[in-house]
PDB file of C-alpha atoms and ligand atoms in Angstrom:
ATOM      1  CA  MET T 170     136.352  47.976 112.220  1.00  0.00           C
ATOM      2  CA  ASN T 171     138.672  45.532 110.417  1.00  0.00           C
ATOM      3  CA  GLU T 172     139.337  47.685 107.416  1.00  0.00           C
ATOM      4  CA  LEU T 173     138.176  50.847 105.698  1.00  0.00           C
ATOM      5  CA  GLU T 174     138.129  51.268 101.928  1.00  0.00           C
ATOM      6  CA  ILE T 175     138.056  54.690 100.300  1.00  0.00           C
ATOM      7  CA  ILE T 176     138.075  55.429  96.562  1.00  0.00           C
ATOM      8  CA  THR T 177     139.658  58.632  95.309  1.00  0.00           C
ATOM      9  CA  HIS T 178     139.358  60.081  91.814  1.00  0.00           C
ATOM     10  CA  THR T 179     142.154  62.658  91.756  1.00  0.00           C
ATOM     11  CA  THR T 180     145.552  63.340  93.240  1.00  0.00           C
ATOM     12  CA  GLU T 181     144.078  66.196  95.286  1.00  0.00           C
ATOM     13  CA  GLU T 182     141.379  64.012  96.758  1.00  0.00           C
ATOM     14  CA  THR T 183     144.092  61.555  97.986  1.00  0.00           C
ATOM     15  CA  MET T 184     145.964  64.391  99.516  1.00  0.00           C
ATOM     16  CA  ARG T 185     142.842  65.718 101.228  1.00  0.00           C
ATOM     17  CA  LEU T 186     142.174  62.279 102.687  1.00  0.00           C
ATOM     18  CA  ALA T 187     145.696  62.231 104.083  1.00  0.00           C
ATOM     19  CA  GLU T 188     145.307  65.695 105.428  1.00  0.00           C
ATOM     20  CA  GLU T 189     142.219  64.444 107.340  1.00  0.00           C
ATOM     21  CA  LEU T 190     144.225  61.566 108.687  1.00  0.00           C
ATOM     22  CA  ALA T 191     146.899  63.974 109.870  1.00  0.00           C
ATOM     23  CA  GLN T 192     144.301  65.587 112.181  1.00  0.00           C
ATOM     24  CA  LEU T 193     143.721  62.189 113.880  1.00  0.00           C
ATOM     25  CA  VAL T 194     147.223  60.830 114.412  1.00  0.00           C
ATOM     26  CA  ARG T 195     149.137  61.169 117.642  1.00  0.00           C
ATOM     27  CA  PRO T 196     152.841  61.475 118.574  1.00  0.00           C
ATOM     28  CA  GLY T 197     154.616  58.150 117.967  1.00  0.00           C
ATOM     29  CA  ASP T 198     152.134  56.727 115.440  1.00  0.00           C
ATOM     30  CA  VAL T 199     153.441  54.575 112.606  1.00  0.00           C
ATOM     31  CA  ILE T 200     151.794  54.499 109.224  1.00  0.00           C
ATOM     32  CA  THR T 201     152.813  52.115 106.499  1.00  0.00           C
ATOM     33  CA  LEU T 202     152.118  52.536 102.790  1.00  0.00           C
ATOM     34  CA  GLU T 203     152.084  49.716 100.304  1.00  0.00           C
ATOM     35  CA  GLY T 204     151.209  49.767  96.573  1.00  0.00           C
ATOM     36  CA  ASP T 205     152.854  49.469  93.202  1.00  0.00           C
ATOM     37  CA  LEU T 206     155.263  52.052  91.676  1.00  0.00           C
ATOM     38  CA  GLY T 207     153.172  55.230  91.082  1.00  0.00           C
ATOM     39  CA  ALA T 208     150.238  54.051  93.154  1.00  0.00           C
ATOM     40  CA  GLY T 209     150.318  57.267  95.253  1.00  0.00           C
ATOM     41  CA  LYS T 210     152.295  56.466  98.406  1.00  0.00           C
ATOM     42  CA  THR T 211     154.379  59.679  98.176  1.00  0.00           C
ATOM     43  CA  THR T 212     151.291  61.665  97.181  1.00  0.00           C
ATOM     44  CA  PHE T 213     149.575  60.401 100.297  1.00  0.00           C
ATOM     45  CA  THR T 214     152.631  61.401 102.437  1.00  0.00           C
ATOM     46  CA  LYS T 215     152.575  64.860 100.896  1.00  0.00           C
ATOM     47  CA  GLY T 216     148.998  65.287 102.083  1.00  0.00           C
ATOM     48  CA  LEU T 217     149.942  63.978 105.526  1.00  0.00           C
ATOM     49  CA  GLY T 218     152.704  66.499 105.676  1.00  0.00           C
ATOM     50  CA  SER T 219     150.475  69.314 104.627  1.00  0.00           C
ATOM     51  CA  GLY T 220     147.980  68.363 107.279  1.00  0.00           C
ATOM     52  CA  LEU T 221     150.772  68.314 109.881  1.00  0.00           C
ATOM     53  CA  GLY T 222     151.788  71.862 108.839  1.00  0.00           C
ATOM     54  CA  VAL T 223     154.955  70.884 107.048  1.00  0.00           C
ATOM     55  CA  THR T 224     155.834  73.676 104.720  1.00  0.00           C
ATOM     56  CA  ARG T 225     158.834  72.175 103.024  1.00  0.00           C
ATOM     57  CA  THR T 226     158.238  70.268  99.839  1.00  0.00           C
ATOM     58  CA  ILE T 227     158.018  66.487 100.468  1.00  0.00           C
ATOM     59  CA  ASN T 228     159.513  64.382  97.837  1.00  0.00           C
ATOM     60  CA  SER T 229     160.605  60.760  97.416  1.00  0.00           C
ATOM     61  CA  PRO T 230     163.437  59.940  99.880  1.00  0.00           C
ATOM     62  CA  THR T 231     164.941  57.495  97.420  1.00  0.00           C
ATOM     63  CA  TYR T 232     168.554  58.274  98.266  1.00  0.00           C
ATOM     64  CA  THR T 233     168.335  58.825 101.940  1.00  0.00           C
ATOM     65  CA  ILE T 234     165.821  56.190 103.170  1.00  0.00           C
ATOM     66  CA  VAL T 235     164.651  58.640 105.876  1.00  0.00           C
ATOM     67  CA  LYS T 236     163.707  62.298 105.535  1.00  0.00           C
ATOM     68  CA  GLU T 237     162.693  64.361 108.479  1.00  0.00           C
ATOM     69  CA  TYR T 238     160.292  67.332 108.233  1.00  0.00           C
ATOM     70  CA  ARG T 239     159.162  69.786 110.808  1.00  0.00           C
ATOM     71  CA  GLY T 240     155.474  70.413 111.294  1.00  0.00           C
ATOM     72  CA  GLU T 241     153.217  70.494 114.342  1.00  0.00           C
ATOM     73  CA  LEU T 242     154.818  67.170 114.883  1.00  0.00           C
ATOM     74  CA  PRO T 243     158.011  65.880 113.272  1.00  0.00           C
ATOM     75  CA  LEU T 244     157.279  63.765 110.199  1.00  0.00           C
ATOM     76  CA  TYR T 245     159.683  60.970 109.384  1.00  0.00           C
ATOM     77  CA  HIS T 246     159.190  59.900 105.804  1.00  0.00           C
ATOM     78  CA  MET T 247     160.937  56.626 104.897  1.00  0.00           C
ATOM     79  CA  ASP T 248     161.141  54.794 101.614  1.00  0.00           C
ATOM     80  CA  VAL T 249     162.708  51.436 102.397  1.00  0.00           C
ATOM     81  CA  TYR T 250     162.479  50.056  98.831  1.00  0.00           C
ATOM     82  CA  ARG T 251     166.274  49.769  98.764  1.00  0.00           C
ATOM     83  CA  LEU T 252     166.290  47.578 101.898  1.00  0.00           C
ATOM     84  CA  GLU T 253     164.516  44.686 100.095  1.00  0.00           C
ATOM     85  CA  ASP T 254     166.292  41.434 101.013  1.00  0.00           C
ATOM     86  CA  SER T 255     168.532  43.154 103.577  1.00  0.00           C
ATOM     87  CA  ASP T 256     168.148  42.881 107.356  1.00  0.00           C
ATOM     88  CA  GLU T 257     169.733  46.270 107.852  1.00  0.00           C
ATOM     89  CA  ASP T 258     168.328  48.159 110.839  1.00  0.00           C
ATOM     90  CA  ILE T 259     168.911  51.826 110.289  1.00  0.00           C
ATOM     91  CA  GLY T 260     167.681  52.595 113.827  1.00  0.00           C
ATOM     92  CA  PHE T 261     163.981  52.182 113.202  1.00  0.00           C
ATOM     93  CA  ASP T 262     163.086  51.903 116.811  1.00  0.00           C
ATOM     94  CA  GLU T 263     164.223  55.443 117.473  1.00  0.00           C
ATOM     95  CA  TYR T 264     161.803  56.709 114.903  1.00  0.00           C
ATOM     96  CA  PHE T 265     158.965  54.444 115.872  1.00  0.00           C
ATOM     97  CA  HIS T 266     159.287  55.321 119.546  1.00  0.00           C
ATOM     98  CA  SER T 267     159.757  59.057 118.983  1.00  0.00           C
ATOM     99  CA  ASP T 268     157.206  61.830 119.374  1.00  0.00           C
ATOM    100  CA  GLY T 269     156.952  62.065 115.586  1.00  0.00           C
ATOM    101  CA  ILE T 270     154.757  60.515 112.943  1.00  0.00           C
ATOM    102  CA  SER T 271     156.566  57.800 110.908  1.00  0.00           C
ATOM    103  CA  VAL T 272     155.409  57.020 107.394  1.00  0.00           C
ATOM    104  CA  VAL T 273     157.057  54.019 105.713  1.00  0.00           C
ATOM    105  CA  GLU T 274     156.722  53.319 101.973  1.00  0.00           C
ATOM    106  CA  TRP T 275     157.284  49.682 101.034  1.00  0.00           C
ATOM    107  CA  ALA T 276     157.069  48.740 104.764  1.00  0.00           C
ATOM    108  CA  SER T 277     156.810  45.014 104.033  1.00  0.00           C
ATOM    109  CA  PHE T 278     160.521  45.048 103.321  1.00  0.00           C
ATOM    110  CA  ILE T 279     161.200  45.907 106.973  1.00  0.00           C
ATOM    111  CA  GLU T 280     158.355  43.868 108.466  1.00  0.00           C
ATOM    112  CA  ALA T 281     160.545  42.553 111.304  1.00  0.00           C
ATOM    113  CA  PHE T 282     161.204  46.025 112.583  1.00  0.00           C
ATOM    114  CA  LEU T 283     157.605  47.332 112.452  1.00  0.00           C
ATOM    115  CA  PRO T 284     155.718  47.915 115.690  1.00  0.00           C
ATOM    116  CA  GLU T 285     152.585  45.708 116.211  1.00  0.00           C
ATOM    117  CA  LYS T 286     150.345  48.752 116.657  1.00  0.00           C
ATOM    118  CA  ARG T 287     150.235  50.747 113.465  1.00  0.00           C
ATOM    119  CA  LEU T 288     148.077  51.807 110.621  1.00  0.00           C
ATOM    120  CA  ASP T 289     148.642  49.806 107.402  1.00  0.00           C
ATOM    121  CA  ILE T 290     147.488  51.469 104.192  1.00  0.00           C
ATOM    122  CA  VAL T 291     147.365  49.848 100.737  1.00  0.00           C
ATOM    123  CA  ILE T 292     146.900  51.945  97.610  1.00  0.00           C
ATOM    124  CA  ARG T 293     145.776  50.268  94.440  1.00  0.00           C
ATOM    125  CA  ALA T 294     145.545  51.922  91.041  1.00  0.00           C
ATOM    126  CA  VAL T 295     142.199  51.126  89.476  1.00  0.00           C
ATOM    127  CA  ASP T 296     142.760  53.280  86.399  1.00  0.00           C
ATOM    128  CA  GLU T 297     144.826  56.382  85.572  1.00  0.00           C
ATOM    129  CA  HIS T 298     143.208  58.622  88.237  1.00  0.00           C
ATOM    130  CA  THR T 299     141.245  56.294  90.399  1.00  0.00           C
ATOM    131  CA  ARG T 300     142.784  54.800  93.497  1.00  0.00           C
ATOM    132  CA  LYS T 301     141.401  52.273  96.035  1.00  0.00           C
ATOM    133  CA  ILE T 302     142.861  53.126  99.396  1.00  0.00           C
ATOM    134  CA  THR T 303     142.367  50.515 102.060  1.00  0.00           C
ATOM    135  CA  PHE T 304     143.189  51.240 105.766  1.00  0.00           C
ATOM    136  CA  TYR T 305     143.987  48.277 107.977  1.00  0.00           C
ATOM    137  CA  PRO T 306     144.099  49.373 111.655  1.00  0.00           C
ATOM    138  CA  ARG T 307     146.368  47.296 113.871  1.00  0.00           C
ATOM    139  CA  GLY T 308     145.330  48.195 117.449  1.00  0.00           C
ATOM    140  CA  ASP T 309     142.404  49.997 119.130  1.00  0.00           C
ATOM    141  CA  SER T 310     143.657  53.525 118.748  1.00  0.00           C
ATOM    142  CA  PHE T 311     143.964  53.009 114.986  1.00  0.00           C
ATOM    143  CA  GLU T 312     140.535  51.461 114.813  1.00  0.00           C
ATOM    144  CA  LYS T 313     139.168  54.650 116.329  1.00  0.00           C
ATOM    145  CA  ILE T 314     141.066  56.707 113.849  1.00  0.00           C
ATOM    146  CA  CYS T 315     139.565  54.698 110.930  1.00  0.00           C
ATOM    147  CA  GLU T 316     136.051  55.102 112.378  1.00  0.00           C
ATOM    148  CA  GLU T 317     136.652  58.908 112.526  1.00  0.00           C
ATOM    149  CA  LEU T 318     137.988  58.861 108.992  1.00  0.00           C
ATOM    150  CA  ALA T 319     134.938  56.936 107.735  1.00  0.00           C
ATOM    151  CA  ARG T 320     132.618  59.813 108.766  1.00  0.00           C
TER     152      ARG T 320
HETATM  153  N1  ATP I 199     143.652  59.463  92.819  1.00  0.00           N
HETATM  154  C1  ATP I 199     145.016  59.601  92.818  1.00  0.00           C
HETATM  155  N2  ATP I 199     145.662  59.522  94.031  1.00  0.00           N
HETATM  156  C2  ATP I 199     147.018  59.654  94.090  1.00  0.00           C
HETATM  157  N3  ATP I 199     147.737  59.808  92.993  1.00  0.00           N
HETATM  158  C3  ATP I 199     147.215  59.922  91.748  1.00  0.00           C
HETATM  159  C4  ATP I 199     145.784  59.763  91.633  1.00  0.00           C
HETATM  160  N4  ATP I 199     145.475  59.941  90.309  1.00  0.00           N
HETATM  161  C5  ATP I 199     146.664  60.126  89.673  1.00  0.00           C
HETATM  162  N5  ATP I 199     147.687  60.066  90.509  1.00  0.00           N
HETATM  163  C6  ATP I 199     149.121  60.311  90.204  1.00  0.00           C
HETATM  164  O1  ATP I 199     149.791  59.046  90.375  1.00  0.00           O
HETATM  165  C7  ATP I 199     151.131  59.352  90.794  1.00  0.00           C
HETATM  166  C8  ATP I 199     151.521  58.721  92.118  1.00  0.00           C
HETATM  167  O2  ATP I 199     152.907  58.920  92.299  1.00  0.00           O
HETATM  168  P1  ATP I 199     153.548  58.725  93.679  1.00  0.00           P
HETATM  169  O3  ATP I 199     154.989  59.171  93.549  1.00  0.00           O
HETATM  170  O4  ATP I 199     152.683  59.277  94.811  1.00  0.00           O
HETATM  171  O5  ATP I 199     153.547  57.096  93.823  1.00  0.00           O
HETATM  172  P2  ATP I 199     154.358  56.097  94.796  1.00  0.00           P
HETATM  173  O6  ATP I 199     153.412  55.100  95.204  1.00  0.00           O
HETATM  174  O7  ATP I 199     155.045  56.923  95.860  1.00  0.00           O
HETATM  175  O8  ATP I 199     155.462  55.516  93.810  1.00  0.00           O
HETATM  176  P3  ATP I 199     156.957  54.908  94.154  1.00  0.00           P
HETATM  177  O9  ATP I 199     156.708  53.461  94.400  1.00  0.00           O
HETATM  178  O10 ATP I 199     157.690  55.103  92.859  1.00  0.00           O
HETATM  179  O11 ATP I 199     157.565  55.617  95.261  1.00  0.00           O
HETATM  180  C9  ATP I 199     151.313  60.910  90.807  1.00  0.00           C
HETATM  181  O12 ATP I 199     151.812  61.349  89.541  1.00  0.00           O
HETATM  182  C10 ATP I 199     149.827  61.356  91.004  1.00  0.00           C
HETATM  183  O13 ATP I 199     149.599  62.608  90.508  1.00  0.00           O
HETATM  184 MG1   MG I 200     157.034  57.063  96.506  1.00  0.00          MG
END
């Protein structure tokens, strides 16, 4: 499978989709999220957290770049928007090679630090409440995950 496209019609639907993804990921997996301001990247991350059993409220890590949450697996939520045009390495490898799940909003800004094997997700706003969510698996294990998600 090269890519998987899913349309959601509500915020809750996007969160449920992310909750399903949370049941399929494994320690050390890296998920990237691209999409314009307000597309739903943080909303998707909230769903992932909920699916991973995170009870704390997940919100945009705008000031900290990385926020860590405890669930069944640790969740590392990064928003690297502020690293545009910088080559700053804030220790990405430690997160990407950890036993946690890393989720990176605006991941293209740190392209050089991203592992080859990962799940890229692009969210596009079609209208006020409709989102086109496209999954691009990079590597066999993520292809399997997308096949499961497609069911
Ligand atoms: N189908 C949908 N899926 C996701 N979010 C939706 C949907 N319909 C409406 N929304 C709304 O769109 C907004 C998405 O905001 P969110 O903070 O998740 O975006 P973001 O991509 O993280 O933005 P930013 O680039 O500012 O971090 C929320 O207010 C959410 O309720
Ligand atoms: Mg966000």
